[in-house]
């Protein structure tokens, strides 16, 4: 086995990118080798290591996580973490459901606040220094990915950053919405809905435009997360936007898992103020009898139960109440 910490961390990330999960014992040995070297590897390697573990949902021993927290704090003190690194580490902590993540997450959020403040147009010196970065698509992509991962992670861990932080995040993300990928757009709006945080009208309008521009790239997960978040936050897209969004949901219908499908139908019924069986997507599901594939566990959720009842009983069911 590789014994150099830097190369071992890089190997873990590479394996996860290739969707190769090592044997459990190999992973345990690798982490044991890596643990005493965590303080010697750089920010990218720290982030990549945790990203790999999060992808595999392999929870390391508590001693490893303590060493990881200490090494990350050290990097933060040296201002060695970019927004992309912050997001990747936060994402990993959320994936691993780290119960001791609160302190480290607070440090990550503070570092993110400094990065977001430096990008504000009111800071002319910072704006000038960031002009070159803003023109670089690779830097913009890394920044948007980090911001999306970060807000998804705080929502997943249910750690509310506070109103001031969320206001700064909303302002910073609004400038980047057009550069977000479909997956990132879904992450951000889902994070807002889960916390919850109600974005302003300007952000909502730009978000809907960004989704419309990349709608053909949305997969089943992005569709279901976005639909749920829009309904939860009570967005009011216009008829044409909803028509196009529902058509995209129809295009990915065959890949929608039962929970994603039920969630999407509930959300569209709320957004369009129609019973699920009256939706184009609902009629298609009824024709294909996809509702028979719904997991019984979904029925314990009152919202999703209404979806199933509407699809199975049709016109006998009224429109879901707006109080859901």
mmCIF file of C-alpha atoms in Angstrom:
data_model
loop_
_atom_site.group_PDB
_atom_site.id
_atom_site.type_symbol
_atom_site.label_atom_id
_atom_site.label_comp_id
_atom_site.label_asym_id
_atom_site.label_seq_id
_atom_site.Cartn_x
_atom_site.Cartn_y
_atom_site.Cartn_z
ATOM 1 C CA UNK A 1 0.000 0.000 0.000
ATOM 2 C CA UNK A 2 1.085 3.571 -0.699
ATOM 3 C CA UNK A 3 2.468 5.123 2.511
ATOM 4 C CA UNK A 4 2.911 8.750 1.403
ATOM 5 C CA UNK A 5 -0.002 10.796 2.766
ATOM 6 C CA UNK A 6 -0.326 13.130 -0.212
ATOM 7 C CA UNK A 7 -0.351 10.334 -2.761
ATOM 8 C CA UNK A 8 -2.692 8.234 -0.638
ATOM 9 C CA UNK A 9 -5.214 11.085 -0.358
ATOM 10 C CA UNK A 10 -5.019 11.630 -4.120
ATOM 11 C CA UNK A 11 -5.525 7.913 -4.711
ATOM 12 C CA UNK A 12 -8.671 7.858 -2.566
ATOM 13 C CA UNK A 13 -10.184 10.715 -4.558
ATOM 14 C CA UNK A 14 -9.232 9.149 -7.881
ATOM 15 C CA UNK A 15 -10.841 5.842 -6.922
ATOM 16 C CA UNK A 16 -14.071 7.587 -5.934
ATOM 17 C CA UNK A 17 -14.122 9.518 -9.231
ATOM 18 C CA UNK A 18 -13.771 6.202 -11.049
ATOM 19 C CA UNK A 19 -16.630 4.816 -8.910
ATOM 20 C CA UNK A 20 -14.327 2.147 -7.504
ATOM 21 C CA UNK A 21 -14.893 1.356 -3.842
ATOM 22 C CA UNK A 22 -11.922 -0.370 -2.165
ATOM 23 C CA UNK A 23 -12.327 -3.345 0.140
ATOM 24 C CA UNK A 24 -13.270 -2.415 3.708
ATOM 25 C CA UNK A 25 -10.012 -3.644 5.202
ATOM 26 C CA UNK A 26 -7.979 -1.767 2.595
ATOM 27 C CA UNK A 27 -9.850 1.416 3.456
ATOM 28 C CA UNK A 28 -9.283 0.928 7.182
ATOM 29 C CA UNK A 29 -5.561 0.381 6.614
ATOM 30 C CA UNK A 30 -5.366 3.408 4.322
ATOM 31 C CA UNK A 31 -7.001 5.685 6.889
ATOM 32 C CA UNK A 32 -4.747 4.369 9.632
ATOM 33 C CA UNK A 33 -1.729 5.206 7.460
ATOM 34 C CA UNK A 34 -3.107 8.611 6.487
ATOM 35 C CA UNK A 35 -4.236 9.797 9.932
ATOM 36 C CA UNK A 36 -0.837 10.906 11.353
ATOM 37 C CA UNK A 37 -0.044 12.671 8.063
ATOM 38 C CA UNK A 38 -3.233 14.740 7.757
ATOM 39 C CA UNK A 39 -1.551 17.863 9.117
ATOM 40 C CA UNK A 40 1.074 17.622 6.361
ATOM 41 C CA UNK A 41 -1.204 17.447 3.306
ATOM 42 C CA UNK A 42 -2.663 20.478 1.547
ATOM 43 C CA UNK A 43 -6.217 21.776 1.300
ATOM 44 C CA UNK A 44 -7.038 20.053 -1.990
ATOM 45 C CA UNK A 45 -5.891 16.695 -0.631
ATOM 46 C CA UNK A 46 -7.830 17.142 2.620
ATOM 47 C CA UNK A 47 -10.981 18.014 0.703
ATOM 48 C CA UNK A 48 -10.482 15.202 -1.794
ATOM 49 C CA UNK A 49 -9.971 12.638 0.941
ATOM 50 C CA UNK A 50 -13.210 13.531 2.726
ATOM 51 C CA UNK A 51 -15.049 13.794 -0.578
ATOM 52 C CA UNK A 52 -14.072 10.209 -1.363
ATOM 53 C CA UNK A 53 -15.168 8.949 2.048
ATOM 54 C CA UNK A 54 -18.450 10.826 1.686
ATOM 55 C CA UNK A 55 -19.051 9.321 -1.747
ATOM 56 C CA UNK A 56 -18.569 5.833 -0.302
ATOM 57 C CA UNK A 57 -20.375 6.839 2.923
ATOM 58 C CA UNK A 58 -17.539 5.190 4.799
ATOM 59 C CA UNK A 59 -17.494 6.612 8.327
ATOM 60 C CA UNK A 60 -13.885 6.747 9.598
ATOM 61 C CA UNK A 61 -12.951 6.071 13.244
ATOM 62 C CA UNK A 62 -13.454 9.017 15.614
ATOM 63 C CA UNK A 63 -9.681 9.418 16.019
ATOM 64 C CA UNK A 64 -9.315 9.963 12.267
ATOM 65 C CA UNK A 65 -12.091 12.560 12.228
ATOM 66 C CA UNK A 66 -10.550 14.405 15.183
ATOM 67 C CA UNK A 67 -7.252 14.563 13.314
ATOM 68 C CA UNK A 68 -9.072 15.672 10.167
ATOM 69 C CA UNK A 69 -10.890 18.455 12.045
ATOM 70 C CA UNK A 70 -7.589 19.670 13.505
ATOM 71 C CA UNK A 71 -5.828 19.625 10.126
ATOM 72 C CA UNK A 72 -8.698 21.504 8.464
ATOM 73 C CA UNK A 73 -8.740 24.131 11.233
ATOM 74 C CA UNK A 74 -5.023 24.595 10.679
ATOM 75 C CA UNK A 75 -5.586 25.181 6.965
ATOM 76 C CA UNK A 76 -8.366 27.653 7.758
ATOM 77 C CA UNK A 77 -6.068 29.639 10.031
ATOM 78 C CA UNK A 78 -3.570 29.818 7.187
ATOM 79 C CA UNK A 79 -6.381 30.882 4.806
ATOM 80 C CA UNK A 80 -5.504 27.936 2.620
ATOM 81 C CA UNK A 81 -9.023 26.837 1.664
ATOM 82 C CA UNK A 82 -10.874 28.069 -1.413
ATOM 83 C CA UNK A 83 -14.667 28.104 -1.676
ATOM 84 C CA UNK A 84 -14.451 24.853 -3.616
ATOM 85 C CA UNK A 85 -12.488 23.220 -0.779
ATOM 86 C CA UNK A 86 -14.917 24.575 1.824
ATOM 87 C CA UNK A 87 -17.848 23.118 -0.090
ATOM 88 C CA UNK A 88 -16.214 19.745 -0.637
ATOM 89 C CA UNK A 89 -15.328 19.372 3.053
ATOM 90 C CA UNK A 90 -18.799 20.485 4.167
ATOM 91 C CA UNK A 91 -20.374 18.069 1.680
ATOM 92 C CA UNK A 92 -18.248 15.227 3.043
ATOM 93 C CA UNK A 93 -19.194 16.021 6.644
ATOM 94 C CA UNK A 94 -22.876 16.000 5.678
ATOM 95 C CA UNK A 95 -22.592 12.754 3.731
ATOM 96 C CA UNK A 96 -20.894 11.093 6.706
ATOM 97 C CA UNK A 97 -23.475 12.618 9.086
ATOM 98 C CA UNK A 98 -20.646 13.706 11.365
ATOM 99 C CA UNK A 99 -22.306 14.382 14.733
ATOM 100 C CA UNK A 100 -19.300 16.432 15.845
ATOM 101 C CA UNK A 101 -19.284 18.680 12.788
ATOM 102 C CA UNK A 102 -20.825 21.802 14.372
ATOM 103 C CA UNK A 103 -17.573 23.524 15.397
ATOM 104 C CA UNK A 104 -15.762 22.793 12.145
ATOM 105 C CA UNK A 105 -18.824 23.818 10.121
ATOM 106 C CA UNK A 106 -18.877 27.143 11.987
ATOM 107 C CA UNK A 107 -15.253 27.703 10.952
ATOM 108 C CA UNK A 108 -16.028 26.755 7.348
ATOM 109 C CA UNK A 109 -18.967 29.169 7.265
ATOM 110 C CA UNK A 110 -16.837 31.992 8.672
ATOM 111 C CA UNK A 111 -14.206 31.403 5.993
ATOM 112 C CA UNK A 112 -16.924 31.346 3.322
ATOM 113 C CA UNK A 113 -18.288 34.658 4.631
ATOM 114 C CA UNK A 114 -14.876 36.288 4.122
ATOM 115 C CA UNK A 115 -14.670 34.963 0.558
ATOM 116 C CA UNK A 116 -18.184 36.189 -0.244
ATOM 117 C CA UNK A 117 -17.474 39.622 1.268
ATOM 118 C CA UNK A 118 -14.351 39.962 -0.872
ATOM 119 C CA UNK A 119 -16.458 39.408 -3.998
ATOM 120 C CA UNK A 120 -18.990 42.149 -3.255
ATOM 121 C CA UNK A 121 -19.007 44.914 -5.920
ATOM 122 C CA UNK A 122 -18.974 47.570 -3.168
ATOM 123 C CA UNK A 123 -15.439 46.554 -2.343
ATOM 124 C CA UNK A 124 -13.720 48.165 -5.357
ATOM 125 C CA UNK A 125 -10.280 46.822 -4.570
ATOM 126 C CA UNK A 126 -11.604 43.298 -4.173
ATOM 127 C CA UNK A 127 -13.712 43.655 -7.303
ATOM 128 C CA UNK A 128 -10.654 44.671 -9.288
ATOM 129 C CA UNK A 129 -8.599 41.801 -7.933
ATOM 130 C CA UNK A 130 -11.398 39.388 -8.777
ATOM 131 C CA UNK A 131 -11.900 40.662 -12.329
ATOM 132 C CA UNK A 132 -9.548 38.115 -13.812
ATOM 133 C CA UNK A 133 -11.105 35.282 -11.772
ATOM 134 C CA UNK A 134 -14.590 36.282 -12.868
ATOM 135 C CA UNK A 135 -13.538 36.004 -16.502
ATOM 136 C CA UNK A 136 -12.221 32.492 -15.997
ATOM 137 C CA UNK A 137 -14.844 29.812 -16.546
ATOM 138 C CA UNK A 138 -12.843 27.286 -14.539
ATOM 139 C CA UNK A 139 -12.684 29.589 -11.498
ATOM 140 C CA UNK A 140 -16.379 30.390 -11.817
ATOM 141 C CA UNK A 141 -17.215 26.696 -12.038
ATOM 142 C CA UNK A 142 -15.155 25.889 -8.946
ATOM 143 C CA UNK A 143 -16.742 28.765 -7.017
ATOM 144 C CA UNK A 144 -20.311 27.813 -7.919
ATOM 145 C CA UNK A 145 -19.675 24.154 -7.081
ATOM 146 C CA UNK A 146 -18.276 25.096 -3.677
ATOM 147 C CA UNK A 147 -21.169 27.412 -2.863
ATOM 148 C CA UNK A 148 -23.748 24.815 -3.884
ATOM 149 C CA UNK A 149 -22.100 22.073 -1.822
ATOM 150 C CA UNK A 150 -21.838 24.382 1.180
ATOM 151 C CA UNK A 151 -25.488 25.414 1.412
ATOM 152 C CA UNK A 152 -26.592 21.843 0.693
ATOM 153 C CA UNK A 153 -24.407 20.618 3.565
ATOM 154 C CA UNK A 154 -25.623 23.121 6.162
ATOM 155 C CA UNK A 155 -29.203 22.268 5.219
ATOM 156 C CA UNK A 156 -28.504 18.539 5.371
ATOM 157 C CA UNK A 157 -26.865 18.888 8.796
ATOM 158 C CA UNK A 158 -29.597 21.329 9.894
ATOM 159 C CA UNK A 159 -27.031 23.903 10.998
ATOM 160 C CA UNK A 160 -28.608 27.298 10.276
ATOM 161 C CA UNK A 161 -25.850 29.835 9.549
ATOM 162 C CA UNK A 162 -27.935 32.824 10.665
ATOM 163 C CA UNK A 163 -29.791 35.561 8.782
ATOM 164 C CA UNK A 164 -26.746 37.718 8.053
ATOM 165 C CA UNK A 165 -24.788 34.819 6.561
ATOM 166 C CA UNK A 166 -27.745 33.693 4.462
ATOM 167 C CA UNK A 167 -28.291 37.245 3.179
ATOM 168 C CA UNK A 168 -24.634 37.402 2.125
ATOM 169 C CA UNK A 169 -24.921 33.968 0.527
ATOM 170 C CA UNK A 170 -28.049 34.968 -1.382
ATOM 171 C CA UNK A 171 -26.329 38.078 -2.743
ATOM 172 C CA UNK A 172 -23.182 36.181 -3.732
ATOM 173 C CA UNK A 173 -25.044 33.269 -5.310
ATOM 174 C CA UNK A 174 -27.325 35.613 -7.253
ATOM 175 C CA UNK A 175 -24.283 36.823 -9.213
ATOM 176 C CA UNK A 176 -23.428 33.233 -10.146
ATOM 177 C CA UNK A 177 -26.809 31.641 -10.850
ATOM 178 C CA UNK A 178 -26.276 31.575 -14.608
ATOM 179 C CA UNK A 179 -23.029 29.644 -14.163
ATOM 180 C CA UNK A 180 -24.540 26.984 -11.872
ATOM 181 C CA UNK A 181 -25.034 23.501 -13.304
ATOM 182 C CA UNK A 182 -28.495 21.882 -13.033
ATOM 183 C CA UNK A 183 -27.239 19.801 -10.105
ATOM 184 C CA UNK A 184 -25.941 22.921 -8.338
ATOM 185 C CA UNK A 185 -29.146 24.872 -8.966
ATOM 186 C CA UNK A 186 -31.096 22.018 -7.396
ATOM 187 C CA UNK A 187 -28.709 21.850 -4.431
ATOM 188 C CA UNK A 188 -28.995 25.574 -3.712
ATOM 189 C CA UNK A 189 -32.768 25.900 -3.904
ATOM 190 C CA UNK A 190 -33.196 22.648 -1.938
ATOM 191 C CA UNK A 191 -30.873 24.059 0.730
ATOM 192 C CA UNK A 192 -32.919 27.262 0.919
ATOM 193 C CA UNK A 193 -36.146 25.283 1.304
ATOM 194 C CA UNK A 194 -34.741 22.902 3.898
ATOM 195 C CA UNK A 195 -33.246 25.555 6.206
ATOM 196 C CA UNK A 196 -35.657 27.376 5.437
ATOM 197 C CA UNK A 197 -34.585 30.654 3.799
ATOM 198 C CA UNK A 198 -36.941 32.725 1.662
ATOM 199 C CA UNK A 199 -34.948 34.405 -1.135
ATOM 200 C CA UNK A 200 -35.970 37.799 -2.489
ATOM 201 C CA UNK A 201 -37.860 38.455 -5.713
ATOM 202 C CA UNK A 202 -34.724 39.295 -7.705
ATOM 203 C CA UNK A 203 -33.063 36.012 -6.746
ATOM 204 C CA UNK A 204 -36.244 34.064 -7.535
ATOM 205 C CA UNK A 205 -36.543 35.606 -10.975
ATOM 206 C CA UNK A 206 -32.918 34.947 -11.883
ATOM 207 C CA UNK A 207 -33.142 31.412 -10.527
ATOM 208 C CA UNK A 208 -36.143 30.582 -12.719
ATOM 209 C CA UNK A 209 -34.318 32.045 -15.732
ATOM 210 C CA UNK A 210 -31.233 29.943 -14.940
ATOM 211 C CA UNK A 211 -33.322 26.772 -14.675
ATOM 212 C CA UNK A 212 -35.130 27.542 -17.930
ATOM 213 C CA UNK A 213 -31.822 28.083 -19.735
ATOM 214 C CA UNK A 214 -30.465 24.655 -18.735
ATOM 215 C CA UNK A 215 -33.694 22.707 -18.412
ATOM 216 C CA UNK A 216 -32.743 20.196 -21.100
ATOM 217 C CA UNK A 217 -29.805 19.110 -18.905
ATOM 218 C CA UNK A 218 -31.858 18.426 -15.760
ATOM 219 C CA UNK A 219 -31.859 14.786 -14.656
ATOM 220 C CA UNK A 220 -34.437 13.042 -12.466
ATOM 221 C CA UNK A 221 -32.804 14.014 -9.168
ATOM 222 C CA UNK A 222 -32.421 17.668 -10.135
ATOM 223 C CA UNK A 223 -36.038 17.764 -11.314
ATOM 224 C CA UNK A 224 -37.448 16.299 -8.092
ATOM 225 C CA UNK A 225 -35.284 18.394 -5.729
ATOM 226 C CA UNK A 226 -36.042 21.597 -7.621
ATOM 227 C CA UNK A 227 -39.769 20.899 -7.830
ATOM 228 C CA UNK A 228 -40.007 20.136 -4.108
ATOM 229 C CA UNK A 229 -38.071 23.263 -3.186
ATOM 230 C CA UNK A 230 -40.101 25.566 -5.442
ATOM 231 C CA UNK A 231 -43.360 24.300 -3.965
ATOM 232 C CA UNK A 232 -42.038 24.486 -0.407
ATOM 233 C CA UNK A 233 -40.802 28.060 -0.903
ATOM 234 C CA UNK A 234 -44.069 28.931 -2.692
ATOM 235 C CA UNK A 235 -42.484 30.128 -5.925
ATOM 236 C CA UNK A 236 -44.949 31.334 -8.552
ATOM 237 C CA UNK A 237 -43.521 30.481 -11.987
ATOM 238 C CA UNK A 238 -45.617 31.514 -14.971
ATOM 239 C CA UNK A 239 -47.627 29.101 -17.105
ATOM 240 C CA UNK A 240 -44.976 28.736 -19.817
ATOM 241 C CA UNK A 241 -42.215 27.990 -17.313
ATOM 242 C CA UNK A 242 -44.320 25.335 -15.572
ATOM 243 C CA UNK A 243 -45.319 23.813 -18.915
ATOM 244 C CA UNK A 244 -41.673 23.435 -19.932
ATOM 245 C CA UNK A 245 -40.645 22.101 -16.525
ATOM 246 C CA UNK A 246 -43.394 19.472 -16.552
ATOM 247 C CA UNK A 247 -42.411 18.445 -20.075
ATOM 248 C CA UNK A 248 -38.845 17.918 -18.874
ATOM 249 C CA UNK A 249 -40.166 15.796 -15.995
ATOM 250 C CA UNK A 250 -42.007 13.691 -18.580
ATOM 251 C CA UNK A 251 -38.751 13.230 -20.520
ATOM 252 C CA UNK A 252 -36.983 11.772 -17.470
ATOM 253 C CA UNK A 253 -40.019 9.841 -16.217
ATOM 254 C CA UNK A 254 -38.453 6.448 -16.852
ATOM 255 C CA UNK A 255 -35.501 7.317 -14.598
ATOM 256 C CA UNK A 256 -37.506 8.862 -11.746
ATOM 257 C CA UNK A 257 -37.366 6.688 -8.642
ATOM 258 C CA UNK A 258 -40.630 6.183 -6.761
ATOM 259 C CA UNK A 259 -39.843 8.838 -4.146
ATOM 260 C CA UNK A 260 -38.670 11.321 -6.802
ATOM 261 C CA UNK A 261 -41.792 10.744 -8.873
ATOM 262 C CA UNK A 262 -44.195 11.134 -5.955
ATOM 263 C CA UNK A 263 -42.360 14.239 -4.762
ATOM 264 C CA UNK A 264 -42.386 15.796 -8.233
ATOM 265 C CA UNK A 265 -46.105 15.134 -8.656
ATOM 266 C CA UNK A 266 -46.875 16.655 -5.258
ATOM 267 C CA UNK A 267 -44.807 19.737 -6.055
ATOM 268 C CA UNK A 268 -46.350 20.251 -9.496
ATOM 269 C CA UNK A 269 -49.838 19.840 -8.058
ATOM 270 C CA UNK A 270 -49.049 22.639 -5.592
ATOM 271 C CA UNK A 271 -47.392 24.904 -8.154
ATOM 272 C CA UNK A 272 -50.138 24.428 -10.760
ATOM 273 C CA UNK A 273 -52.998 24.157 -8.245
ATOM 274 C CA UNK A 274 -54.213 20.919 -9.807
ATOM 275 C CA UNK A 275 -54.776 17.438 -8.443
ATOM 276 C CA UNK A 276 -51.947 15.038 -9.390
ATOM 277 C CA UNK A 277 -54.194 12.959 -11.659
ATOM 278 C CA UNK A 278 -55.061 16.094 -13.696
ATOM 279 C CA UNK A 279 -51.442 16.928 -14.444
ATOM 280 C CA UNK A 280 -49.967 15.897 -17.796
ATOM 281 C CA UNK A 281 -47.317 14.005 -15.841
ATOM 282 C CA UNK A 282 -49.972 12.423 -13.636
ATOM 283 C CA UNK A 283 -51.986 11.226 -16.634
ATOM 284 C CA UNK A 284 -48.839 9.732 -18.133
ATOM 285 C CA UNK A 285 -48.063 7.948 -14.870
ATOM 286 C CA UNK A 286 -51.612 6.587 -14.753
ATOM 287 C CA UNK A 287 -51.390 5.305 -18.327
ATOM 288 C CA UNK A 288 -48.115 3.573 -17.576
ATOM 289 C CA UNK A 289 -49.405 2.417 -14.157
ATOM 290 C CA UNK A 290 -46.182 3.653 -12.606
ATOM 291 C CA UNK A 291 -47.959 4.248 -9.270
ATOM 292 C CA UNK A 292 -47.864 0.492 -8.620
ATOM 293 C CA UNK A 293 -44.114 0.862 -8.145
ATOM 294 C CA UNK A 294 -44.474 3.322 -5.261
ATOM 295 C CA UNK A 295 -42.737 2.132 -2.128
ATOM 296 C CA UNK A 296 -45.157 1.396 0.708
ATOM 297 C CA UNK A 297 -42.977 3.525 2.997
ATOM 298 C CA UNK A 298 -43.972 6.602 0.966
ATOM 299 C CA UNK A 299 -47.515 6.234 2.194
ATOM 300 C CA UNK A 300 -46.607 7.377 5.715
ATOM 301 C CA UNK A 301 -46.008 10.869 4.273
ATOM 302 C CA UNK A 302 -49.413 12.633 4.098
ATOM 303 C CA UNK A 303 -48.404 14.697 1.062
ATOM 304 C CA UNK A 304 -47.220 11.708 -0.928
ATOM 305 C CA UNK A 305 -50.172 9.608 0.210
ATOM 306 C CA UNK A 306 -52.458 12.206 -1.405
ATOM 307 C CA UNK A 307 -50.503 11.814 -4.628
ATOM 308 C CA UNK A 308 -50.960 8.045 -4.631
ATOM 309 C CA UNK A 309 -54.661 8.350 -3.763
ATOM 310 C CA UNK A 310 -55.188 10.874 -6.559
ATOM 311 C CA UNK A 311 -53.468 8.652 -9.116
ATOM 312 C CA UNK A 312 -55.295 5.504 -8.085
ATOM 313 C CA UNK A 313 -58.756 7.002 -7.525
ATOM 314 C CA UNK A 314 -58.616 9.763 -10.131
ATOM 315 C CA UNK A 315 -61.491 12.270 -10.233
ATOM 316 C CA UNK A 316 -62.829 11.057 -6.888
ATOM 317 C CA UNK A 317 -59.981 12.947 -5.230
ATOM 318 C CA UNK A 318 -60.015 16.724 -4.888
ATOM 319 C CA UNK A 319 -57.042 19.022 -5.281
ATOM 320 C CA UNK A 320 -54.545 18.866 -2.375
ATOM 321 C CA UNK A 321 -55.179 21.546 0.212
ATOM 322 C CA UNK A 322 -52.895 24.570 0.131
ATOM 323 C CA UNK A 323 -52.058 24.079 3.802
ATOM 324 C CA UNK A 324 -49.679 21.201 3.069
#
